[in-house]
Amino acid sequence: MKIFAAALCLFILQIIVILVLEYRRPQRAVAWLFLLFCCPPLGLLIYYFLGRDYRQSRKLKAHAAGTRRVLHDYAAERSQLITRMEDTGNPELSSHKELLRLLDGLSESLVTGRNASRILVNAGEAYESMLEAMESASEHIHLEVYIFRNDATGERFQDVMIRKARQGVKVRLLCDGLGSRKLGRRFLRPLASAGVETHFFLPSLASLFGGRFNYRNHRKILIVDGLVGFTGGINIGDEYLGKDPKMGFWRDTHLRLEGDAVYYMQHVFLKDWQLVSGERLSHPRLFPVHGCEGTEGVQIIGSGPDGEIDANQAMIFAAICAAESRIWIASPYFIPDPAILRALKNAVLRGADVRIIIPSKPDSALVYNASLSYLDNLLDAGVKFYRYRKGFMHAKVWIADGLLASVGSVNMDMRSFYTDFELSAVLLQPQRIEELANQFRRDLEDSETVDPYVFRQRGELARATEEICSLLSPLL
């Protein structure tokens, strides 16, 4: 009886701890309580390793404050900042002044006007453009990815980094400690010998015992000489070229940028580099004066648990609320929070065409079932869903009317919104927005419509699996 009473007290104590620490995030609290009921002896222990709030980290706060000066002194001074609607080059924005004001207040990265972008719609095209830019480097190469594979593609990037480092170019490589955990000494030793500096963001074992295992760096950034930048959904690996026999063809979107926006990508990289390496880089040569004559409006938005605002979630929510005619989304994972869910339903009610492309084949059964759990409710509301059939849909793209569009690493899920370190490029130029819209139309041709009637006929076991995964979805 005493053992039972002690166990009950421990169980109640665990419930109280989770409710106290997660009261600002009810969905996460429910998910953690569900896990606690499933394995009561280990609930608090699992929470310690996976659920602690990153925002409380003193190191994180110190590093974030220390690097704001880099942005103010270099990026802002060298950029043409957009503060007036007429400077965006987008007539549709003229009736949405509040949207531009919101974008301007979301993050340390501001809306800039002297940019030129190029949309890259597959890894083959992206890799060739990235490698070409790296070959041209004379000052520095900054590469930051979630996944870096030790395969043929990884070796191509390794060869270029080694060669450029030996030519005197400063090469810095930042990989996520979990996503790139398979990079071993055999791959890293030649990089180090050539002078390439490599660091891993929250290595698996250290982050597990530090209670930070659940927080990952999901950004994809390449910056060459502070003049050319790349971002999007593509990591470094053979599977992105469609060489994984399980996943097959890989549909992704990346972006090449020149101009002011590259300064802000550099700023994000420098913040991450300082957090991981302890080295504060702030030399003016990292922010050289560029000669880009482009006139595209672009904003780089970095978000993560180090920010006071969940900037990418706020940006997407605001754009959905502003859209009147269309909201088109492509994402491999669809686990929206209540605010995004409500905004999508409201958009349908006011007559917007809301279309969402998700994969037909999952790379994670747990996440895929969680995504499917949201379809019933949204299909009833009039949202149109499509399953991509040509291969695996990994692009992270969304389009709101002709107002703006986004390309980046941000999935339409709560992990990207609140837990992971992410980066997106918001495009304001009508031509780029329509280019993404045309690619979306081509993707629709390679997709099948999710018929609401047929979808509702799935079995009870499938429904139960989806509901369980939905309960856990805030943690996925």
XYZ file of N, CA and C in Angstrom, residues 273-359:
261
model
N 26.532 30.264 -35.736
C 27.952 29.921 -35.596
C 28.462 30.300 -34.208
N 28.064 31.462 -33.738
C 28.503 31.891 -32.413
C 27.945 30.988 -31.318
N 26.689 30.597 -31.459
C 26.073 29.729 -30.461
C 26.808 28.398 -30.357
N 27.217 27.852 -31.502
C 27.824 26.529 -31.511
C 29.323 26.571 -31.224
N 30.017 27.548 -31.817
C 31.479 27.578 -31.711
C 31.998 28.514 -30.627
N 31.154 29.478 -30.223
C 31.603 30.490 -29.277
C 32.353 31.629 -29.931
N 32.543 31.558 -31.241
C 33.289 32.582 -31.976
C 32.342 33.649 -32.500
N 32.582 34.902 -32.128
C 31.765 36.011 -32.607
C 32.438 36.634 -33.827
N 31.795 36.508 -34.957
C 32.331 37.030 -36.212
C 31.575 38.297 -36.589
N 32.297 39.396 -36.752
C 31.622 40.664 -37.062
C 32.462 41.565 -37.958
N 33.331 40.973 -38.751
C 34.190 41.782 -39.620
C 33.373 42.342 -40.779
N 33.614 43.596 -41.170
C 32.868 44.196 -42.294
C 32.991 43.411 -43.590
N 34.088 42.658 -43.763
C 34.262 41.914 -45.000
C 33.228 40.805 -45.149
N 32.564 40.455 -44.043
C 31.491 39.470 -44.126
C 30.216 40.081 -44.704
N 30.185 41.410 -44.775
C 29.029 42.139 -45.311
C 29.512 43.110 -46.391
N 30.063 42.615 -47.477
C 30.625 43.503 -48.504
C 29.532 44.267 -49.245
N 29.889 45.418 -49.757
C 28.955 46.183 -50.589
C 28.735 45.415 -51.889
N 27.496 45.172 -52.223
C 27.200 44.389 -53.421
C 26.824 45.316 -54.583
N 26.850 44.759 -55.762
C 26.490 45.534 -56.940
C 25.220 45.045 -57.594
N 24.368 44.368 -56.825
C 23.140 43.809 -57.381
C 22.213 44.944 -57.824
N 21.726 44.869 -59.044
C 20.830 45.882 -59.580
C 19.375 45.435 -59.586
N 19.107 44.287 -58.962
C 17.735 43.792 -58.892
C 16.856 44.692 -58.044
N 15.566 44.620 -58.272
C 14.612 45.476 -57.550
C 13.554 44.653 -56.825
N 13.838 43.391 -56.573
C 12.849 42.536 -55.906
C 12.805 42.813 -54.410
N 11.594 42.820 -53.876
C 11.421 42.915 -52.434
C 11.518 41.536 -51.810
N 12.412 41.383 -50.831
C 12.631 40.091 -50.174
C 12.833 40.323 -48.681
N 12.284 39.437 -47.881
C 12.566 39.446 -46.448
C 13.015 38.059 -46.016
N 14.101 38.000 -45.269
C 14.584 36.746 -44.686
C 14.065 36.672 -43.257
N 13.354 35.598 -42.943
C 12.797 35.453 -41.598
C 13.372 34.197 -40.951
N 14.179 34.410 -39.928
C 14.671 33.308 -39.119
C 13.795 33.165 -37.892
N 13.506 31.946 -37.510
C 12.690 31.722 -36.318
C 13.220 30.519 -35.573
N 12.843 30.411 -34.319
C 13.282 29.294 -33.495
C 13.043 29.590 -32.040
N 13.424 28.672 -31.177
C 13.203 28.856 -29.744
C 14.067 29.946 -29.123
N 14.946 30.569 -29.920
C 15.749 31.677 -29.410
C 15.071 33.021 -29.632
N 13.904 33.032 -30.285
C 13.236 34.292 -30.598
C 12.129 34.637 -29.624
N 11.888 35.923 -29.464
C 10.789 36.372 -28.622
C 9.455 36.180 -29.332
N 9.485 36.159 -30.672
C 8.283 35.979 -31.483
C 8.466 34.728 -32.337
N 7.410 33.944 -32.490
C 7.433 32.806 -33.408
C 7.200 33.370 -34.808
N 8.267 33.909 -35.391
C 8.147 34.805 -36.534
C 7.553 34.143 -37.768
N 7.971 32.928 -38.096
C 7.447 32.298 -39.309
C 5.981 31.910 -39.154
N 5.596 31.452 -37.972
C 4.184 31.154 -37.743
C 3.352 32.420 -37.852
N 3.826 33.517 -37.277
C 3.095 34.783 -37.326
C 2.990 35.309 -38.746
N 4.060 35.151 -39.531
C 4.044 35.609 -40.921
C 3.031 34.823 -41.751
N 3.038 33.505 -41.598
C 2.112 32.667 -42.361
C 0.674 32.942 -41.949
N 0.432 33.068 -40.664
C -0.919 33.359 -40.176
C -1.423 34.690 -40.732
N -0.579 35.705 -40.699
C -0.977 37.030 -41.191
C -1.283 36.997 -42.681
N -0.466 36.276 -43.450
C -0.689 36.198 -44.890
C -1.978 35.454 -45.218
N -2.266 34.393 -44.487
C -3.514 33.655 -44.703
C -4.712 34.559 -44.413
N -4.612 35.334 -43.342
C -5.711 36.238 -42.988
C -5.890 37.347 -44.027
N -4.804 37.741 -44.682
C -4.885 38.833 -45.655
C -5.343 38.353 -47.018
N -5.115 37.081 -47.332
C -5.424 36.568 -48.670
C -6.931 36.576 -48.928
N -7.290 36.925 -50.161
C -8.703 36.983 -50.546
C -9.067 35.983 -51.632
N -8.127 35.629 -52.520
C -8.466 34.767 -53.655
C -7.831 33.383 -53.597
N -6.582 33.263 -53.101
C -5.966 31.941 -53.081
C -4.946 31.809 -51.957
N -4.894 30.615 -51.413
C -3.844 30.209 -50.484
C -3.411 28.824 -50.938
N -2.225 28.740 -51.503
C -1.702 27.477 -52.022
C -0.474 27.091 -51.202
N -0.485 25.856 -50.720
C 0.563 25.388 -49.814
C 1.068 24.029 -50.279
N 2.380 23.871 -50.296
C 3.014 22.566 -50.509
C 3.912 22.299 -49.310
N 3.716 21.153 -48.674
C 4.510 20.840 -47.487
C 4.532 19.331 -47.271
N 5.693 18.775 -46.910
C 5.752 17.331 -46.646
C 5.058 16.947 -45.347
N 4.931 17.907 -44.431
C 4.312 17.640 -43.133
C 3.259 18.718 -42.883
N 2.073 18.287 -42.478
C 0.977 19.228 -42.253
C 0.376 18.963 -40.880
N 0.895 19.679 -39.883
C 0.390 19.562 -38.514
C 0.212 20.985 -37.985
N -0.840 21.661 -38.413
C -1.024 23.077 -38.069
C -1.487 23.276 -36.629
N -1.198 24.450 -36.107
C -1.692 24.787 -34.779
C -3.121 25.329 -34.899
N -3.831 25.515 -33.779
C -5.226 25.968 -33.844
C -5.407 27.292 -34.588
N -4.451 28.218 -34.451
C -4.588 29.517 -35.118
C -4.561 29.353 -36.640
N -3.644 28.544 -37.150
C -3.562 28.314 -38.593
C -4.801 27.563 -39.081
N -5.252 26.598 -38.320
C -6.472 25.863 -38.682
C -7.655 26.810 -38.838
N -7.845 27.665 -37.859
C -8.966 28.604 -37.895
C -8.820 29.580 -39.062
N -7.592 30.037 -39.309
C -7.359 30.983 -40.400
C -7.666 30.349 -41.759
N -7.310 29.080 -41.946
C -7.598 28.399 -43.202
C -9.103 28.242 -43.411
N -9.820 27.892 -42.364
C -11.282 27.758 -42.465
C -11.928 29.100 -42.785
N -11.458 30.145 -42.118
C -12.019 31.474 -42.380
C -11.744 31.916 -43.816
N -10.577 31.540 -44.338
C -10.238 31.909 -45.709
C -11.219 31.276 -46.696
N -11.596 30.017 -46.458
C -12.575 29.362 -47.320
C -13.922 30.070 -47.221
N -14.313 30.447 -46.011
C -15.606 31.108 -45.806
C -15.690 32.438 -46.552
N -14.566 33.129 -46.686
C -14.615 34.414 -47.403
C -14.339 34.249 -48.899
N -14.274 32.990 -49.372
C -14.206 32.731 -50.806
C -12.844 32.436 -51.371
N -11.838 32.283 -50.551
C -10.488 31.990 -51.051
C -10.375 30.531 -51.483
N -9.565 30.300 -52.494
C -9.276 28.953 -52.986
C -8.087 28.411 -52.185
N -8.371 27.493 -51.263
C -7.321 26.958 -50.383
C -6.964 25.553 -50.846
N -5.721 25.381 -51.309
C -5.249 24.093 -51.817
C -3.957 23.716 -51.102
N -3.863 22.464 -50.708
C -2.695 21.998 -49.958
C -2.213 20.683 -50.560
N -0.942 20.652 -50.973
C -0.330 19.432 -51.512
C 0.512 18.786 -50.419
N 0.234 17.513 -50.155
C 1.021 16.721 -49.207
C 1.530 15.484 -49.948
N 2.481 14.743 -49.381
C 2.972 13.546 -50.062
C 1.907 12.445 -50.102
